[in-house]
Coordinates of C-alpha atoms and ligand atoms in Angstrom, one line a residue:
X9 CA -14.7 16.3 11.8
X10 CA -15.7 13.0 10.0
X11 CA -14.0 12.9 6.3
X12 CA -14.4 10.5 3.5
X13 CA -11.5 10.1 0.7
X14 CA -12.0 8.9 -1.9
X15 CA -10.4 8.3 -5.6
X16 CA -10.0 5.4 -8.2
X17 CA -7.0 3.4 -7.1
X18 CA -3.6 4.8 -6.9
X19 CA -5.1 7.7 -6.3
X20 CA -2.7 9.0 -3.7
X21 CA -5.5 8.2 -0.7
X22 CA -3.5 6.3 1.6
X23 CA -0.3 9.6 2.0
X24 CA -3.5 12.2 1.5
X25 CA -5.2 10.6 4.5
X26 CA -1.9 9.5 6.4
X27 CA -0.8 13.8 6.2
X28 CA -4.1 14.7 6.9
X29 CA -4.2 12.4 10.3
X30 CA -0.8 14.3 11.3
X31 CA -2.2 17.6 10.9
X32 CA -5.8 16.7 12.2
X33 CA -5.1 15.4 14.7
X34 CA -7.6 12.5 13.1
X35 CA -7.3 8.8 12.8
X36 CA -6.6 7.2 9.2
X37 CA -9.5 4.3 8.8
X38 CA -8.5 2.5 5.9
X39 CA -10.3 -1.0 5.1
X40 CA -7.6 -1.7 2.7
X41 CA -5.6 -1.6 6.0
X42 CA -7.1 -3.6 7.7
X43 CA -8.1 -6.1 5.4
X44 CA -4.8 -6.7 4.5
X45 CA -4.0 -6.9 8.1
X46 CA -6.5 -9.3 8.8
X47 CA -4.7 -11.5 6.0
X48 CA -1.3 -11.1 7.4
X49 CA -2.1 -12.5 10.5
X50 CA -4.1 -15.0 8.9
X51 CA -7.4 -14.8 10.7
X52 CA -10.5 -16.3 9.3
X53 CA -11.3 -13.1 8.1
X54 CA -8.1 -13.2 6.7
X55 CA -8.6 -16.3 4.8
X56 CA -11.8 -15.6 3.2
X57 CA -10.7 -12.2 1.6
X58 CA -7.2 -12.8 0.8
X59 CA -8.5 -14.1 -2.8
X60 CA -10.7 -11.1 -3.8
X61 CA -8.3 -8.7 -2.6
X62 CA -5.9 -10.2 -4.8
X63 CA -8.5 -10.3 -8.0
X64 CA -9.5 -6.8 -7.2
X65 CA -12.5 -7.6 -6.5
X66 CA -15.0 -5.6 -3.9
X67 CA -14.7 -7.5 -0.3
X68 CA -18.5 -7.5 0.7
X69 CA -20.3 -4.8 2.0
X70 CA -21.5 -6.6 5.2
X71 CA -17.5 -7.3 6.0
X72 CA -16.9 -3.7 5.6
X73 CA -20.0 -2.1 7.9
X74 CA -19.1 -4.1 10.1
X75 CA -15.5 -4.3 10.5
X76 CA -15.8 0.0 10.3
X77 CA -19.1 -0.3 12.7
X78 CA -16.2 -1.5 15.3
X79 CA -13.8 0.6 14.2
X80 CA -16.5 3.9 15.2
X81 CA -16.4 2.8 18.2
X82 CA -13.1 3.1 19.7
X83 CA -12.6 6.1 21.8
X84 CA -10.0 7.7 19.2
X85 CA -13.3 8.6 16.7
X86 CA -15.2 10.4 18.6
X87 CA -14.1 13.6 17.2
X88 CA -14.0 12.0 14.0
X89 CA -12.0 10.1 11.3
X90 CA -10.8 10.0 8.0
X91 CA -12.3 7.7 6.1
X92 CA -10.0 6.1 3.5
X93 CA -11.1 3.9 0.8
X94 CA -14.4 3.3 2.6
X95 CA -17.1 3.7 1.3
X96 CA -16.7 2.3 -2.2
X97 CA -20.4 1.6 -2.9
X98 CA -23.7 3.9 -2.1
X99 CA -24.9 1.4 0.7
X100 CA -21.4 1.3 2.5
X101 CA -21.7 5.7 1.8
X102 CA -25.9 5.0 3.6
X103 CA -24.5 2.5 5.9
X104 CA -22.2 4.8 6.9
X105 CA -24.6 8.0 7.1
X106 CA -27.1 5.6 9.2
X107 CA -23.5 4.2 12.0
X108 CA -22.7 8.3 12.0
X109 CA -26.1 9.5 12.7
X110 CA -26.6 7.4 15.3
X111 CA -23.5 8.7 17.2
X112 CA -24.7 11.9 16.5
X113 CA -21.9 12.5 13.8
X114 CA -21.9 12.9 10.5
X115 CA -20.3 13.1 7.2
X116 CA -18.3 16.9 7.2
X117 CA -17.1 16.4 3.7
X118 CA -16.3 14.0 1.6
X119 CA -13.2 14.6 -1.1
X120 CA -12.9 12.7 -4.5
X121 CA -9.0 12.5 -6.1
X122 CA -8.8 12.7 -9.4
X123 CA -6.7 11.5 -11.9
X124 CA -6.5 9.9 -15.2
X125 CA -6.4 6.6 -16.1
X126 CA -2.7 6.6 -18.0
X127 CA -1.4 8.9 -15.1
X128 CA -3.0 5.6 -13.4
X129 CA -1.1 3.0 -14.7
X130 CA 2.1 4.5 -15.1
X131 CA 2.2 5.2 -11.5
X132 CA 1.5 2.1 -10.3
X133 CA 3.8 0.5 -12.8
X134 CA 6.7 2.8 -10.9
X135 CA 5.8 1.9 -7.7
X136 CA 5.8 -1.8 -8.6
X137 CA 9.3 -1.6 -10.2
X138 CA 10.1 0.8 -6.5
X139 CA 9.3 -1.6 -4.9
X140 CA 11.5 -4.4 -6.3
X141 CA 14.7 -2.4 -7.0
X142 CA 14.2 -2.1 -2.2
X143 CA 13.9 -6.0 -2.6
X144 CA 10.4 -5.7 -0.9
X145 CA 7.3 -7.1 -2.7
X146 CA 4.6 -5.6 -4.0
X147 CA 1.4 -5.5 -3.2
X148 CA -0.4 -8.5 -5.2
X149 CA -3.5 -6.6 -6.9
X150 CA -0.4 -3.6 -8.0
X151 CA -0.2 -5.8 -10.8
X152 CA -1.5 -3.7 -14.6
X153 CA -3.9 -6.6 -14.9
X154 CA -5.7 -6.8 -11.5
X155 CA -4.9 -2.6 -11.7
X156 CA -7.0 -2.2 -15.1
X157 CA -10.3 -5.0 -12.9
X158 CA -9.8 -2.6 -9.7
X159 CA -10.3 0.4 -12.6
X160 CA -13.7 -0.9 -13.8
X161 CA -15.0 -2.6 -10.0
X162 CA -14.4 2.1 -9.2
X163 CA -15.8 2.7 -12.0
X164 CA -18.6 0.5 -12.0
X165 CA -18.8 0.9 -8.1
X166 CA -17.3 3.4 -7.0
X167 CA -17.9 6.0 -9.2
X168 CA -21.3 6.6 -8.4
X169 CA -20.7 8.4 -4.8
X170 CA -19.5 11.5 -7.2
X171 CA -23.8 12.1 -7.5
X172 CA -23.7 10.5 -3.9
X173 CA -22.2 12.9 -2.4
X174 CA -22.9 15.6 -4.7
X175 CA -26.5 16.3 -4.2
X176 CA -25.7 16.0 0.1
X177 CA -23.1 19.1 -1.0
X178 CA -20.4 17.2 0.7
X179 CA -18.9 16.8 -2.4
X180 CA -14.6 18.0 -3.0
X181 CA -13.3 16.8 -6.6
X182 CA -9.2 17.9 -5.8
X183 CA -6.7 17.6 -8.7
X184 CA -4.5 14.4 -7.4
X185 CA -2.7 14.6 -11.3
X186 CA -0.2 17.3 -9.1
X187 CA 2.7 16.7 -6.5
X188 CA 2.0 15.6 -3.6
X189 CA 2.0 18.6 -1.2
X190 CA 0.1 20.5 -4.0
X191 CA -2.2 17.5 -3.4
X192 CA -2.0 18.2 0.5
X193 CA -2.2 21.9 0.4
X194 CA -5.2 22.1 -1.7
X195 CA -7.3 19.1 0.5
X196 CA -6.2 21.5 3.5
X197 CA -8.3 23.5 2.2
X198 CA -10.7 22.7 1.2
X199 CA -11.3 21.0 4.8
X200 CA -11.0 24.2 6.2
X201 CA -13.9 25.7 4.4
X202 CA -15.5 22.7 5.2
Ligands
AMP20 P1 -7.2 -0.1 -0.6 O1 -6.5 -0.4 -0.2 O2 -7.8 1.0 -0.1 O3 -6.4 0.5 -2.9 O4 -8.3 -2.0 -1.2 C1 -7.3 -2.8 -1.1 C2 -8.5 -3.7 -1.9 O5 -9.2 -4.4 -0.1 C3 -9.6 -3.8 -2.9 O6 -9.0 -4.1 -4.0 C4 -10.4 -3.6 -2.0 O7 -10.4 -6.0 -2.6 C5 -10.9 -4.3 -1.0 N1 -11.2 -3.3 0.3 C6 -10.6 -2.5 0.5 N2 -11.2 -1.3 1.2 C7 -13.0 -1.7 0.7 C8 -14.5 -1.6 0.7 N3 -14.6 0.0 1.8 N4 -14.7 -2.3 0.2 C9 -15.1 -3.4 -0.4 N5 -13.9 -4.3 -0.4 C10 -12.6 -3.4 -0.1

């Protein structure tokens, strides 16, 4: 089963993707994690994208599609994957459909995690506070300013995926404003129906 998880920054995609990975035994393909790993490793790619992530802008379609295409060729994706934070544009969604089709696969369900802006901003603030209290460095793109930018990028570039997947009959919207276990169980029922 191939599943897309999308929603605004801080909606809980990463948390839910990890829980789903455990339940379903499918790999979590997070382009955000892959890009951060490239930055941490100091690779050419990392150097190219560092500033883009820090500003909360989108990395080019070409780069992220290339990363996903490569990742899909690993054997652990043969039975499907959980796409977390990819696609983020219509061009990426179309490319993903083509990549999967070429491998005899398809997206089974696209889950939109719905969370209000106000709650997202509150969550980001408490995440920064918690990390600082633990002596950890918060994510460079979690500052309120960058988060606002990431939100507007989401509405402009990523929210059109709602109509894209609705037209394909694959869209499921889940309320992301309840507790982590509650969101997780709503996702589980949506996945079971798919
Ligand atoms: P995330 O961890 O999913 O919140 O992603 C963090 C940042 O990585 C985003 O704000 C973008 O700068 C970049 N990024 C992650 N996934 C993508 C994608 N599919 N397309 C473009 N940029 C991405």
